[in-house]
Coordinates of C-alpha atoms in Angstrom, one line a residue:
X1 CA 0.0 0.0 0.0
X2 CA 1.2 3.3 -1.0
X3 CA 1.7 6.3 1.8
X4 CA -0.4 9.4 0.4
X5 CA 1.4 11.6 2.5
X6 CA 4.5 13.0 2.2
X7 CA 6.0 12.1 5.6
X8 CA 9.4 11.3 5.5
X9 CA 10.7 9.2 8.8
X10 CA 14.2 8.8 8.8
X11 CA 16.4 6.9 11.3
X12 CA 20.2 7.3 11.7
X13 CA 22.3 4.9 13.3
X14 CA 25.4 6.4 14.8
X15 CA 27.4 3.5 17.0
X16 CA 29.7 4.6 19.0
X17 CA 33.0 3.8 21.8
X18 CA 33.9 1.2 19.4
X19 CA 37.5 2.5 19.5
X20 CA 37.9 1.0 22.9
X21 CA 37.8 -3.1 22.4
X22 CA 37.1 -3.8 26.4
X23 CA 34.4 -1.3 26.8
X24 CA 30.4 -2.7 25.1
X25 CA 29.5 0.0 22.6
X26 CA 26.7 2.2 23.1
X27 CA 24.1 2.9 20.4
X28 CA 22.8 6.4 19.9
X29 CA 20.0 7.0 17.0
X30 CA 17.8 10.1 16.1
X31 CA 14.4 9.2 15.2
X32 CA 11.7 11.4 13.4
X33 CA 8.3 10.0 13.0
X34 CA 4.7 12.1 12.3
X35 CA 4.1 13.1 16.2
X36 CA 7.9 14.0 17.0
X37 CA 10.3 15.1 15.3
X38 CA 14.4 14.4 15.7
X39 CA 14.2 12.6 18.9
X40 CA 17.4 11.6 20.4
X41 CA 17.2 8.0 21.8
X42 CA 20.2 5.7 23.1
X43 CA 20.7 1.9 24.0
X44 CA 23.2 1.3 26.3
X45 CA 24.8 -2.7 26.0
X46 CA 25.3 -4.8 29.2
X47 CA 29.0 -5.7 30.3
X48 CA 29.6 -9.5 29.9
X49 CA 31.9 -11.5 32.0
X50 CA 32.8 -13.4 29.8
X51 CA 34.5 -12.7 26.1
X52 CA 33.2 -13.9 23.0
X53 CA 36.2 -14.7 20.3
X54 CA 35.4 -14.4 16.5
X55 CA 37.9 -16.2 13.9
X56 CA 37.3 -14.3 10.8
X57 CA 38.8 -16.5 8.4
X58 CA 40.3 -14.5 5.6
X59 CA 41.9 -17.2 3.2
X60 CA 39.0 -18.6 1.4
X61 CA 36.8 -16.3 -0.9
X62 CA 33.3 -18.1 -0.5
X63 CA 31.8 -15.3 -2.5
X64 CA 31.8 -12.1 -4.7
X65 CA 30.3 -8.7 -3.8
X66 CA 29.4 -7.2 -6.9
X67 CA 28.7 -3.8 -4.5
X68 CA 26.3 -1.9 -1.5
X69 CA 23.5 0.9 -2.7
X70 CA 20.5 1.9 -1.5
X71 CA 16.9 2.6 -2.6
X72 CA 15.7 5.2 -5.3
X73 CA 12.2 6.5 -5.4
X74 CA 10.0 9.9 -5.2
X75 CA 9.6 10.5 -1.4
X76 CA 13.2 11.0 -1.9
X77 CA 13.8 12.9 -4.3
X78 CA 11.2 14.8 -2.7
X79 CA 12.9 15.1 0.2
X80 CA 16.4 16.3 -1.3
X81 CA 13.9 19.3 -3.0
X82 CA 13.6 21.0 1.1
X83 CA 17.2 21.6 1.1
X84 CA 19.4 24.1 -0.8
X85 CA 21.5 22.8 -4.1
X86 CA 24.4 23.1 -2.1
X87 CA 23.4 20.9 0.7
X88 CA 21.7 18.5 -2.2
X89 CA 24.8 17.8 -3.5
X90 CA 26.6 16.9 0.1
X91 CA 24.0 14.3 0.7
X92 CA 24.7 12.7 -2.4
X93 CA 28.2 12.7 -2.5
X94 CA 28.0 11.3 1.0
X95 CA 26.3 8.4 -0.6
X96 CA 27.6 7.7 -3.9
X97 CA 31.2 9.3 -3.8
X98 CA 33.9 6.9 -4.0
X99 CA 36.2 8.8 -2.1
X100 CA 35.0 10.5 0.6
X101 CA 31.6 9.2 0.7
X102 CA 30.0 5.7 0.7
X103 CA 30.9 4.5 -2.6
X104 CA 27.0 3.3 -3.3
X105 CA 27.4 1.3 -6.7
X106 CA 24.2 -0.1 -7.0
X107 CA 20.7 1.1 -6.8
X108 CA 17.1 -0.2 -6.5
X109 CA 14.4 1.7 -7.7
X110 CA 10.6 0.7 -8.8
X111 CA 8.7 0.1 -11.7
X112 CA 6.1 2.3 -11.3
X113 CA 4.9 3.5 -7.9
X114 CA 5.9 2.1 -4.6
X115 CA 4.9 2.1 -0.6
X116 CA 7.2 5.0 -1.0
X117 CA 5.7 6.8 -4.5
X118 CA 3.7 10.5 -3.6
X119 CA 0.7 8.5 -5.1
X120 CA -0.5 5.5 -7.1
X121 CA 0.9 5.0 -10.7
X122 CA 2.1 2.3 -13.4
X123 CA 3.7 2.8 -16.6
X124 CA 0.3 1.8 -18.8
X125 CA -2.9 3.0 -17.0
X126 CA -5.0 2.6 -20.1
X127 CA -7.3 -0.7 -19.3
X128 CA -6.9 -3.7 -21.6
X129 CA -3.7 -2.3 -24.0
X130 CA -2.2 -5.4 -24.0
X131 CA -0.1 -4.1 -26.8
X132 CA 1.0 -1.4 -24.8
X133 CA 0.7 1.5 -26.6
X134 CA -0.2 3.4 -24.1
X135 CA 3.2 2.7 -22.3
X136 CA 5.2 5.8 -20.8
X137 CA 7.7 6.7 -18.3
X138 CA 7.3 10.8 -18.2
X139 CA 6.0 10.7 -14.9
X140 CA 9.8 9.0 -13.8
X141 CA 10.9 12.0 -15.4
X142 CA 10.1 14.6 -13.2
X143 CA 11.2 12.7 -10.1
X144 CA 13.0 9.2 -10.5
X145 CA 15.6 10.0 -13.8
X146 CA 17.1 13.3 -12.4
X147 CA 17.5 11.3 -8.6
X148 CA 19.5 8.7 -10.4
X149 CA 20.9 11.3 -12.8
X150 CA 22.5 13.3 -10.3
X151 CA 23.9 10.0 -8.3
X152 CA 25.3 9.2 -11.2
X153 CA 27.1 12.4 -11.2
X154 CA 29.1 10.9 -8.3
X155 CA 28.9 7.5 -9.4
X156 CA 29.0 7.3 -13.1
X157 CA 29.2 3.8 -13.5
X158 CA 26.1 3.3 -11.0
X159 CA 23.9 -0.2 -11.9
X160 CA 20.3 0.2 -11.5
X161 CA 17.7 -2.9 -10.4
X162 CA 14.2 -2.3 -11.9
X163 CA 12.0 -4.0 -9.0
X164 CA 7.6 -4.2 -9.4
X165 CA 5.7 -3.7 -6.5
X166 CA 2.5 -4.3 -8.3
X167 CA 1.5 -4.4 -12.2
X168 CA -1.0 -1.9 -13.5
X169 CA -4.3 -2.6 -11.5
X170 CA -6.2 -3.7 -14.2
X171 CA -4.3 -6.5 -14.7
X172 CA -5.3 -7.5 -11.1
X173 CA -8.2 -9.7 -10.1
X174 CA -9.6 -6.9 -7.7
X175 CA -8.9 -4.1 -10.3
X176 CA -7.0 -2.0 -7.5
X177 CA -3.0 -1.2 -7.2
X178 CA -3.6 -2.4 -3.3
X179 CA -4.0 -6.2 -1.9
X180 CA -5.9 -5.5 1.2
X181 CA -7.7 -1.7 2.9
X182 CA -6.0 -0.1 4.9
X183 CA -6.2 4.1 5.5
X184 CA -4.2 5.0 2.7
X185 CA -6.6 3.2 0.3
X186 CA -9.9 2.7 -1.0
X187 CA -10.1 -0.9 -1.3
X188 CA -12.8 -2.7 -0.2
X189 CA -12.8 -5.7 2.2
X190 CA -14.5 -7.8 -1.0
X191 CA -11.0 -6.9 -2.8
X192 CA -8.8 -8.0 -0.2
X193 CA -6.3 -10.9 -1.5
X194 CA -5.7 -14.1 0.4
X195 CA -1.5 -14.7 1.6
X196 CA 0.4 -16.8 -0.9
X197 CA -2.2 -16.0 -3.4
X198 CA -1.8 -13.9 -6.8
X199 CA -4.3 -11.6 -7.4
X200 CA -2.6 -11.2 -11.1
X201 CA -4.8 -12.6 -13.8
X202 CA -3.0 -15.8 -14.8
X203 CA -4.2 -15.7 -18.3
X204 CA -1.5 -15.7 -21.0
X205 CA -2.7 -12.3 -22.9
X206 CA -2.0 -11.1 -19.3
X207 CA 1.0 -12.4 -18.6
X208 CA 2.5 -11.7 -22.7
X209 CA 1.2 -7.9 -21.6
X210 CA 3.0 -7.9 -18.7
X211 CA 6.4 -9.4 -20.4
X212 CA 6.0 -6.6 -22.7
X213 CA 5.8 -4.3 -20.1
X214 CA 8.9 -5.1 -18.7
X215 CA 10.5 -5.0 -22.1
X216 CA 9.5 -1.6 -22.8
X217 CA 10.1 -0.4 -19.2
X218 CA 14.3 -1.5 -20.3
X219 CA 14.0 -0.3 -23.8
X220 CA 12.6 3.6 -22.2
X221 CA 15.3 3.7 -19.4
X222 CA 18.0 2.8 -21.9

């Protein structure tokens, strides 16, 4: 379900006294939600009497990283927008600068609308195009392109994974971008879905739509 409102809640994680190896690190967080705002909270570890030893074992590569990244998508973007260009450009290079910021190389972002989108959307509104003619992404445009863009201004060679957190809702059983009501929606309790259970019209003029969709949701962002 997608949040209609544009409230950001953001938690930071700031660990600390981990310079000292006999002394139990405290954590220290700042946490922001709808009722208050920046609230410093802290979670102080207990003291054990007895040591715990870790072997890291070094010599054997058991697997490859292929890199660390983070999340696109509008509340985001919409967030950078309530700070000055300057201070938009230290976030990012925070995040994606390989030298004195994170070095993010990878990043997720969804195919149309997500929990985090300012509202409901898809790629192909238009009821029954199975062809898809009707496919855009001009709305990622305005948001989505120029958040990636400008990451990419600090890491050129960033990967992108295109994830779907629902197709277009006609191509749903209940008609409706949501699977059960909630606040933020208008579904009805008739519409809600069942767990483990598609709601996505198994039919193959369906499915070949939604195969196309994907195809022309690479071919655009190319």
């Amino acid at each position: 379900m997608l949040r209609n409102s544009k409230t950001i809640i953001v938690s930071i994680l700031v660990l600390s006294g981990l310079t000292n190896c006999n002394k139990p690190a405290d954590v220290q967080w700042v946490s922001s939600s709808p009722e208050q705002f920046w609230q410093q909270k802290e979670y102080i570890f207990e003291q054990k009497e007895e040591a715990k030893i870790i072997n890291l074992k070094t010599d054997d590569e058991l697997q490859t990283i292929n890199g660390f990244g983070a999340c696109f998508n509008e509340l985001g973007w919409e967030a950078l927008q309530t700070v000055d260009q300057e201070k938009q450009q230290e976030i990012l290079k925070s995040l994606f600068d390989s030298v004195e910021g994170c070095n993010f190389t990878i990043g997720r972002m969804p195919m149309g609308a997500s929990d985090f989108g300012v509202s409901w959307y898809s790629f192909n509104p238009v009821a029954g195009d199975f062809a898809m003619e009707n496919f855009t992404i001009e709305r990622d445009k305005k948001r989505m392109i120029p958040y990636i863009k400008s990451a990419m201004g600090y890491q050129p060679n960033l990967r992108i994974w295109g994830s779907p957190w629902c197709p277009p809702e006609w191509m749903k059983t209940n008609n409706h971008y949501s699977c059960r009501p909630d606040t933020v929606n208008d579904l009805t309790p008739e519409g809600q879905g069942q767990e483990g259970v598609t709601q996505f019209i198994m039919e193959e003029e369906y499915l070949d739509a939604y195969a196309l969709y994907f195809q022309k949701y690479v071919e655009e962002y190319r």
